[in-house]
Coordinates of C-alpha atoms in Angstrom, one line a residue:
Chain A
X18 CA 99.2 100.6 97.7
X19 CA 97.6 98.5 95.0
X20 CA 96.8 101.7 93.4
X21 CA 100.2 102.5 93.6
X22 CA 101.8 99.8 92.0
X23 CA 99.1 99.9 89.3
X24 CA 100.0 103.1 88.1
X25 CA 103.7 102.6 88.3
X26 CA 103.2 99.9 85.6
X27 CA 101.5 102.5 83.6
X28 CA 104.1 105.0 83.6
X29 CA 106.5 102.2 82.8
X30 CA 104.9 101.2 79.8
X31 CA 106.7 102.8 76.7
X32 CA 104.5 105.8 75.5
X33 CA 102.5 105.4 72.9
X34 CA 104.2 104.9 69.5
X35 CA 103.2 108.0 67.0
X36 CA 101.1 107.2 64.3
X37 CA 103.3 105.0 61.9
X38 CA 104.0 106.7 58.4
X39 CA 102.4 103.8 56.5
X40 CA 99.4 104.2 58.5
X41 CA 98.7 108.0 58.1
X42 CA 95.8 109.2 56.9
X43 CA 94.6 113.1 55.8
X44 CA 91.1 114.2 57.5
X45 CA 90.8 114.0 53.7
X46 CA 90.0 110.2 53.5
X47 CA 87.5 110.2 55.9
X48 CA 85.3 112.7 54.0
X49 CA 82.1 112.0 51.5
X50 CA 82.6 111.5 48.0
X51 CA 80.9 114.4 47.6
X52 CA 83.1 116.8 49.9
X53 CA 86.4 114.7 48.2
X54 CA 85.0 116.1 44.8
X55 CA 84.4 119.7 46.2
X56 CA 87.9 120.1 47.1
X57 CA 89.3 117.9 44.1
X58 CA 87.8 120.6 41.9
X59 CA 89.3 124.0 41.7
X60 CA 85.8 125.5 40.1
X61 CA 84.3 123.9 43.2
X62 CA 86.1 124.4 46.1
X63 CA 85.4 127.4 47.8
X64 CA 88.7 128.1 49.3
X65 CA 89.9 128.9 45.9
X66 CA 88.2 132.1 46.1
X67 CA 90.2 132.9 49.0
X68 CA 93.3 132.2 47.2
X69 CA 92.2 134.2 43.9
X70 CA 91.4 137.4 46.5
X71 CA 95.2 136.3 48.0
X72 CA 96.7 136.8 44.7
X73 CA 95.3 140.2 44.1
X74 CA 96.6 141.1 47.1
X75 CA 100.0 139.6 46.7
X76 CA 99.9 142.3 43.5
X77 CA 98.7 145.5 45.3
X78 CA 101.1 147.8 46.6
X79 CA 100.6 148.8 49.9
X80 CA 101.5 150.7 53.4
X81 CA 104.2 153.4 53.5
X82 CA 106.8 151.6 51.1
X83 CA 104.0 151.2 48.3
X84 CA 105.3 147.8 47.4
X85 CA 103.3 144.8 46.4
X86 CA 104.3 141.2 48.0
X87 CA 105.4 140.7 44.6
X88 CA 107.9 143.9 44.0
X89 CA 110.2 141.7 46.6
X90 CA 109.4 137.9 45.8
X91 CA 108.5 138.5 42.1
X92 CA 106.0 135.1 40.8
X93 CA 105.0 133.3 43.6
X94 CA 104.7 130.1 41.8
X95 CA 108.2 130.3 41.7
X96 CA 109.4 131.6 44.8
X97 CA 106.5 130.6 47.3
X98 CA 106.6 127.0 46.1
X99 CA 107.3 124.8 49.2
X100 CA 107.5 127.6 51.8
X101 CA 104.5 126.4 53.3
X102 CA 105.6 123.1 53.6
X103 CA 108.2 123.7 56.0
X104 CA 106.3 126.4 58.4
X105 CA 106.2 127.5 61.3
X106 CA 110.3 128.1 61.1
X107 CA 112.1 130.4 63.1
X108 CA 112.7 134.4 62.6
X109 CA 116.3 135.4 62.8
X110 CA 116.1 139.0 63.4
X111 CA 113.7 137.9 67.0
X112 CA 114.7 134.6 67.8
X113 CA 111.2 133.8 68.1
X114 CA 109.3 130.8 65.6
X115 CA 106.5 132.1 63.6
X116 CA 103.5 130.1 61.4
X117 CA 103.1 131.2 57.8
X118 CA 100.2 134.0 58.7
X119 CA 103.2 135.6 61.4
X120 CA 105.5 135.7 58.5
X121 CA 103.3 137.7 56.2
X122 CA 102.0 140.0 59.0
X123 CA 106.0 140.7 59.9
X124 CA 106.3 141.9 56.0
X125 CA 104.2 143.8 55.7
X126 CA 105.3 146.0 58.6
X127 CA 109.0 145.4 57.8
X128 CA 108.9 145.5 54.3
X129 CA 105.7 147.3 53.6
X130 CA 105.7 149.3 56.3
X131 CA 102.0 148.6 56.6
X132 CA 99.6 147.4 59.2
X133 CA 99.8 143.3 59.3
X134 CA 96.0 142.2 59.0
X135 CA 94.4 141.3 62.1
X136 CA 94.9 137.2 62.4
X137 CA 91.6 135.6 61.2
X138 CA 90.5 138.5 59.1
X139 CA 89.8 138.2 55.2
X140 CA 92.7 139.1 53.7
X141 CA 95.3 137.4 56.3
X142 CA 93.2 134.3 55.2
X143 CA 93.4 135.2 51.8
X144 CA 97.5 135.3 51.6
X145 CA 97.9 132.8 53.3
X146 CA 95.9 130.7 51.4
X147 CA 97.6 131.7 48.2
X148 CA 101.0 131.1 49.8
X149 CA 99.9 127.9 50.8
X150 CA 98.5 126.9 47.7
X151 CA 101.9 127.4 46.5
X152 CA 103.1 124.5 47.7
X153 CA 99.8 122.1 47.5
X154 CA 100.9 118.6 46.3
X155 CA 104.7 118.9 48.0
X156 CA 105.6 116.8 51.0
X157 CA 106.0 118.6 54.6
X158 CA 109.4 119.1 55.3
X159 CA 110.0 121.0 58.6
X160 CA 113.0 122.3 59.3
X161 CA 116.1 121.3 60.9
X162 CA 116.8 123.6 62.9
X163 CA 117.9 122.9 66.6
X164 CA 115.5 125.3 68.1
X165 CA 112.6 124.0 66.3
X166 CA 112.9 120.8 67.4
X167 CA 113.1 122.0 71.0
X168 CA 109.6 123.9 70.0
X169 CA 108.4 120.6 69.0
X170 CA 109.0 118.9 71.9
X171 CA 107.1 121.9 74.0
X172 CA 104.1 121.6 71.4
X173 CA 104.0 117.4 71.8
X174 CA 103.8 118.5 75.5
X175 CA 100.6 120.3 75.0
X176 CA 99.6 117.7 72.7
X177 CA 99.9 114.7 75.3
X178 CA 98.4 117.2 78.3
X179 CA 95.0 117.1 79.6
X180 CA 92.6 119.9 79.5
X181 CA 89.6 121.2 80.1
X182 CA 86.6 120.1 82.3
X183 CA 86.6 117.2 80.3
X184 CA 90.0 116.1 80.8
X185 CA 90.8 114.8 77.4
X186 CA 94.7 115.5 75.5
X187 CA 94.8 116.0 71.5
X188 CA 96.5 112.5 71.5
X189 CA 93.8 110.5 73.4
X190 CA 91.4 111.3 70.4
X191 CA 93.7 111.6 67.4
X192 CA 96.2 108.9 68.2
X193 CA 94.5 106.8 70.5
X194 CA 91.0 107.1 68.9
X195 CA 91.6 108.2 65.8
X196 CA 89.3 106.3 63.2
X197 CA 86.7 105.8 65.7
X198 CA 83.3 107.8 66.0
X199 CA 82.5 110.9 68.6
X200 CA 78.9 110.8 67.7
X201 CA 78.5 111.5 64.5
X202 CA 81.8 112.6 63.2
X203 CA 85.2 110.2 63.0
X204 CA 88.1 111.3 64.5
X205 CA 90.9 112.7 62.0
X206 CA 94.4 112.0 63.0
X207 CA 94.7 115.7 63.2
X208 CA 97.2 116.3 60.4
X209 CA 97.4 120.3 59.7
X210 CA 97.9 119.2 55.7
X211 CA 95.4 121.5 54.6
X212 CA 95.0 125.1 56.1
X213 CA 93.9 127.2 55.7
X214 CA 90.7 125.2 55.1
X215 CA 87.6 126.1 53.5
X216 CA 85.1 124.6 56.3
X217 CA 81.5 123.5 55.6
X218 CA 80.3 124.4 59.4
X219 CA 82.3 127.1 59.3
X220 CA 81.2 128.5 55.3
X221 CA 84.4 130.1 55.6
X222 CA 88.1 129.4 55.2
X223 CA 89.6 129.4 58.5
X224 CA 92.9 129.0 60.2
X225 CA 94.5 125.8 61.8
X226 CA 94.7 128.1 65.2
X227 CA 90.9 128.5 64.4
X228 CA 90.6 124.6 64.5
X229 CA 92.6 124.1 67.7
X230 CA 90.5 126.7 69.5
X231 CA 87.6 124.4 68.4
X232 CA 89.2 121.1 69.5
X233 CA 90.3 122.8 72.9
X234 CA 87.0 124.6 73.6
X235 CA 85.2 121.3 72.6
X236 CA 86.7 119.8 76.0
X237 CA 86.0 122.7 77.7
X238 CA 89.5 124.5 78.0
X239 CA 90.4 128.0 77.7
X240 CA 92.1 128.6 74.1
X241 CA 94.9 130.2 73.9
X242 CA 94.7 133.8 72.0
X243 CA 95.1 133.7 68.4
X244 CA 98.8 133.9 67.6
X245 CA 99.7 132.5 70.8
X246 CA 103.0 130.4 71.0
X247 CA 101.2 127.9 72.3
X248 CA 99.8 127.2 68.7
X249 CA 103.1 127.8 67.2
X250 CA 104.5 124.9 69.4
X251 CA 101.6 122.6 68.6
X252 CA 101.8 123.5 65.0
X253 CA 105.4 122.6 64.8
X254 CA 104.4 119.9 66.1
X255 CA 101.8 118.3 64.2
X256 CA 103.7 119.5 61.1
X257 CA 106.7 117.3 62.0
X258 CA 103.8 114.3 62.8
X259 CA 102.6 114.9 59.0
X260 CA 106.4 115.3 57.7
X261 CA 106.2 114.1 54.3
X262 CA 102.7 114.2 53.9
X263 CA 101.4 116.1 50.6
X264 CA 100.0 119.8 51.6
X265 CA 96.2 120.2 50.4
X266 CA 96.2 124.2 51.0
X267 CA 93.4 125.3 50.6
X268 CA 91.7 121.8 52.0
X269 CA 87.9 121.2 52.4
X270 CA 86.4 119.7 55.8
X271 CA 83.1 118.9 57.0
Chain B
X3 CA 109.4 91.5 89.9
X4 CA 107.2 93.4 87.3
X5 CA 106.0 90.0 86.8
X6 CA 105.1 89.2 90.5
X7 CA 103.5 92.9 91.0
X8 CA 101.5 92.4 87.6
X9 CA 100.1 89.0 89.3
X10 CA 99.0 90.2 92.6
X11 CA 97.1 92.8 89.9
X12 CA 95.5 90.0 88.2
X13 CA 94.6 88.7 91.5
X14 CA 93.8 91.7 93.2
X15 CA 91.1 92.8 90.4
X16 CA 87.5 91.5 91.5
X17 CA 88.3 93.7 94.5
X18 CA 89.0 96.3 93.0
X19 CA 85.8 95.9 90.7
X20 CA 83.9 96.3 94.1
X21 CA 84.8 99.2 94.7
X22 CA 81.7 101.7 95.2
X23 CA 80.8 105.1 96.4
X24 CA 77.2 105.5 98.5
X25 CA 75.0 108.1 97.5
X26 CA 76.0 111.0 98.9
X27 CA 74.2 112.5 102.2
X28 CA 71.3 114.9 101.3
X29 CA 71.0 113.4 98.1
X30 CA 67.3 112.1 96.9
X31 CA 67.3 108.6 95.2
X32 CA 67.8 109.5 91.2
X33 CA 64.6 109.3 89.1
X34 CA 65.2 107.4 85.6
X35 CA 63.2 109.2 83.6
X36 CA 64.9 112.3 84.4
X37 CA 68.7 110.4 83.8
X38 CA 67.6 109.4 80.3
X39 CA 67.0 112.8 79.1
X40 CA 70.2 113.8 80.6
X41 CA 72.4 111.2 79.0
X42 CA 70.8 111.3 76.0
X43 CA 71.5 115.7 76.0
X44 CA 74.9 116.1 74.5
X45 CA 75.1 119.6 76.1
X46 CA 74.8 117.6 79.3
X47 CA 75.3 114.2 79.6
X48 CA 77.5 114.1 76.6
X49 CA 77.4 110.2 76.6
X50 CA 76.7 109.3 73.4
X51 CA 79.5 111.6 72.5
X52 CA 81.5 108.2 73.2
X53 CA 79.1 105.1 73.9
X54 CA 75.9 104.1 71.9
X55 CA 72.8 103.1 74.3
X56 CA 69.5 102.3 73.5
X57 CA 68.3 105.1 72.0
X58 CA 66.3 104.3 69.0
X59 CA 65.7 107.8 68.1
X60 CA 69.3 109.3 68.4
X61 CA 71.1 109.1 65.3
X62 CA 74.7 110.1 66.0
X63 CA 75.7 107.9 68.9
X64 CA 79.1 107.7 69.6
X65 CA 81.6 104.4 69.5
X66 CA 84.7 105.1 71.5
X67 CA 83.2 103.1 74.7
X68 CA 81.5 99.6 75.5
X69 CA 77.6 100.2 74.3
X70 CA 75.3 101.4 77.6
X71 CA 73.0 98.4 77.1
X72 CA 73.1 95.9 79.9
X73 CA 75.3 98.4 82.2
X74 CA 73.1 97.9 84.5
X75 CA 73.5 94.1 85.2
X76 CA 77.1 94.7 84.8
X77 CA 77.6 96.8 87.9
X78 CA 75.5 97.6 90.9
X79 CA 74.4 101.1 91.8
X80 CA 77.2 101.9 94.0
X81 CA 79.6 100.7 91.4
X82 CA 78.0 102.8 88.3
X83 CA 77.9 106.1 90.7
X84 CA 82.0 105.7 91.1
X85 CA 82.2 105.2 87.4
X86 CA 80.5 108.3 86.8
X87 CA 81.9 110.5 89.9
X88 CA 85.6 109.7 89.1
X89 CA 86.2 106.6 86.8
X90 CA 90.0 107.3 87.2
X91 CA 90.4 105.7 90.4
X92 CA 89.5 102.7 88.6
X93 CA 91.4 103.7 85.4
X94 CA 93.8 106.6 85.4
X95 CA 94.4 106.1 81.7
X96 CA 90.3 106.2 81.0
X97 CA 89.0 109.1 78.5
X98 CA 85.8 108.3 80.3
X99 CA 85.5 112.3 81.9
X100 CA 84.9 112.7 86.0
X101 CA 81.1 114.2 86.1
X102 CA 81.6 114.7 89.6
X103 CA 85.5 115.9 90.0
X104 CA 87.1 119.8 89.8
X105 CA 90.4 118.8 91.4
X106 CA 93.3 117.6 88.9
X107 CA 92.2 119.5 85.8
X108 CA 94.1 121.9 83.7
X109 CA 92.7 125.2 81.6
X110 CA 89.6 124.7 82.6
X111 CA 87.7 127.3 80.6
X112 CA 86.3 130.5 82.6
X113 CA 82.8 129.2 82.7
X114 CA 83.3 126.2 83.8
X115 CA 86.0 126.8 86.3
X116 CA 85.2 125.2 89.6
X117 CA 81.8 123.5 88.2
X118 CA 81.1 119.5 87.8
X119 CA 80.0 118.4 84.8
X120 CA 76.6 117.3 86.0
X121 CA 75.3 118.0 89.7
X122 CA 75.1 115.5 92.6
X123 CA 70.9 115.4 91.6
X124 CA 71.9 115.1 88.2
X125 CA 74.2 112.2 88.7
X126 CA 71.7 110.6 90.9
X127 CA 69.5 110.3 88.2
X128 CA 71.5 109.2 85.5
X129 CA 72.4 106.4 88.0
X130 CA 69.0 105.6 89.0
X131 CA 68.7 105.4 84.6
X132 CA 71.4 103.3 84.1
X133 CA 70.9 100.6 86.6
X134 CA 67.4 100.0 84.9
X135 CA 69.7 99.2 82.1
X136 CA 69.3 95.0 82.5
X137 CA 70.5 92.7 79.8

């Protein structure tokens, strides 16, 4: 009975506020000097390499059509500035929301009429690195579309949900303990500012579904296949947390 | 009302601070030694993920919970067991992991389906461990 009441006072204390937008902080400021430096530095940072190997490929014609990226969106400095900023956003022609890497994989079989590289491999990195670095500097503005805030809502749902054999949600470490150390790391706030990311442990740029598979299997869950819509959800998500926040594509982490 | 019901809380809590599980039947008193290796493993114990204990020669110790030190004059044995087995029937809201619960979780990856974190023996020991933990 005691226990009862008990956690009927917990549900009916108001949820806990999302992180204030004075207060919000890139995994960038809790990095070295040194790492700060190494993705301050466009000779240093290792992503870039990934986004010079993007640009070739935005040139090369390809698949059936035998067009480049570029024979359709001309300069991306022009055209792809601030796309990335306001991804994942719905596709008309299936009704279904896709991230930045499911919109490049649907041109090039709809407009190239080519295979779409495997998620994760080189040069589905690669684009979408030089996409993203398209937009580095500009605030995240996710759309306003209706449906994508319903696909917000679903991903806050996985957000706040426990999982795993240890039990723990993405918001009991990056709201609630955010700042604090799990041995020897500090928890980031978990703002998707910079993928993809070049990552030290990694020594590879990798994907922000990359880093959730890491978060979930680091509490033991099952992760969701790559390209789930699981990720989509949580990606609108966290993207919607970060609105106005500067992108960092491609970003370095510890 | 929320008032009233969050007094008979205040009131009710050194009860519920006794609560406390008995070592389970079958079960051989815990030996320390063996409890310190496990809490300080972070593929087992996984404590100092979260708390810092002494443990002069670990370097990344975690501080998301109160420091092991003194846990031991804190609680009594019976008390420390419950905390580990299931510290949400004391606090539902804890991040504090069950090392002795399957029920209640969600996604649980395949390997670990239908496994505790640590064993009954295991938790034994790392009980036996933290009640030599006097301030």
């Amino acid at each position: 009975m005691r226990r009862a009441l008990a956690a009927l006072l917990l549900l009916a204390l108001p949820a806990a506020a999302p992180v204030g937008a004075e207060e919000r902080r890139s995994g960038f400021a809790d990095m070295t000097p040194a790492t700060q430096a190494m993705q301050r530095d466009d000779a240093a940072n290792p992503g870039m390499l990934w986004a010079l190997e993007g640009e070739a490929l935005w040139l090369a014609p390809v698949g059936r059509a035998a067009k480049a990226c570029a024979a359709c969106h001309g300069d991306a400095a022009a055209s792809m500035r601030g796309v990335a900023a306001r991804y994942p956003a719905m596709d008309d022609a299936t009704g279904q929301a896709v991230d930045l890497a499911g919109r490049i994989a649907l041109c090039q079989v709809r407009h190239q009429q080519a295979d779409p590289a495997p998620r994760e491999s080189q040069p589905a990195l690669a684009l979408a690195a030089y996409v993203g670095l398209q937009s580095r500097g500009l605030p995240i503005t996710p759309a306003e579309d209706s449906r994508m805030a319903t696909l917000r809502a679903a991903g806050e749902a996985l957000y706040r949900e426990r999982r795993g054999q240890l039990d723990l949600s993405c918001a009991q470490c990056h709201d609630d303990n955010a700042g604090r150390r799990l041995a020897g790391s500090v928890i980031p706030q978990g703002h998707p500012t910079g993928y993809p990311i070049y990552r030290l442990e990694w020594q590879a740029v990798g994907s922000l579904q990359r880093r959730l598979r890491g978060c979930m299997t680091g509490v033991r869950s099952e992760p969701y296949a790559y390209g789930a819509p699981e990720y989509i959800a949580i990606e609108a998500f966290l993207m919607g947390r970060a609105a106005g926040m500067a992108v960092e594509t491609p970003a370095v982490r510890p | 009302m929320i008032r009233a019901v969050l007094l008979a809380l205040i009131l009710a809590a050194p009860a519920r601070a006794e609560e406390a599980l008995p070592r389970p039947a079958g079960i051989a008193p815990g030996d320390p030694a063996r409890g310190r290796v496990i809490v300080a493993d972070r593929q087992r114990g996984l404590c100092l993920l979260c708390h810092a204990g002494p443990f002069p020669e670990e370097r990344f110790q975690g501080n998301l919970a109160p420091n092991l030190a003194g846990a031991g004059s804190r609680w009594t044995e019976g008390q420390l067991r419950l905390r580990l087995v299931d510290g949400r029937r004391l606090n539902p809201a804890t991040i504090m992991p069950s090392y002795g619960r399957t029920e209640g979780l969600h996604h649980v990856g395949r390997v670990w389906q239908g496994r505790t974190i640590l064993g009954p023996q295991e938790i034994e020991d790392v009980v036996a461990y933290l009640t030599t933990l006097k301030e």
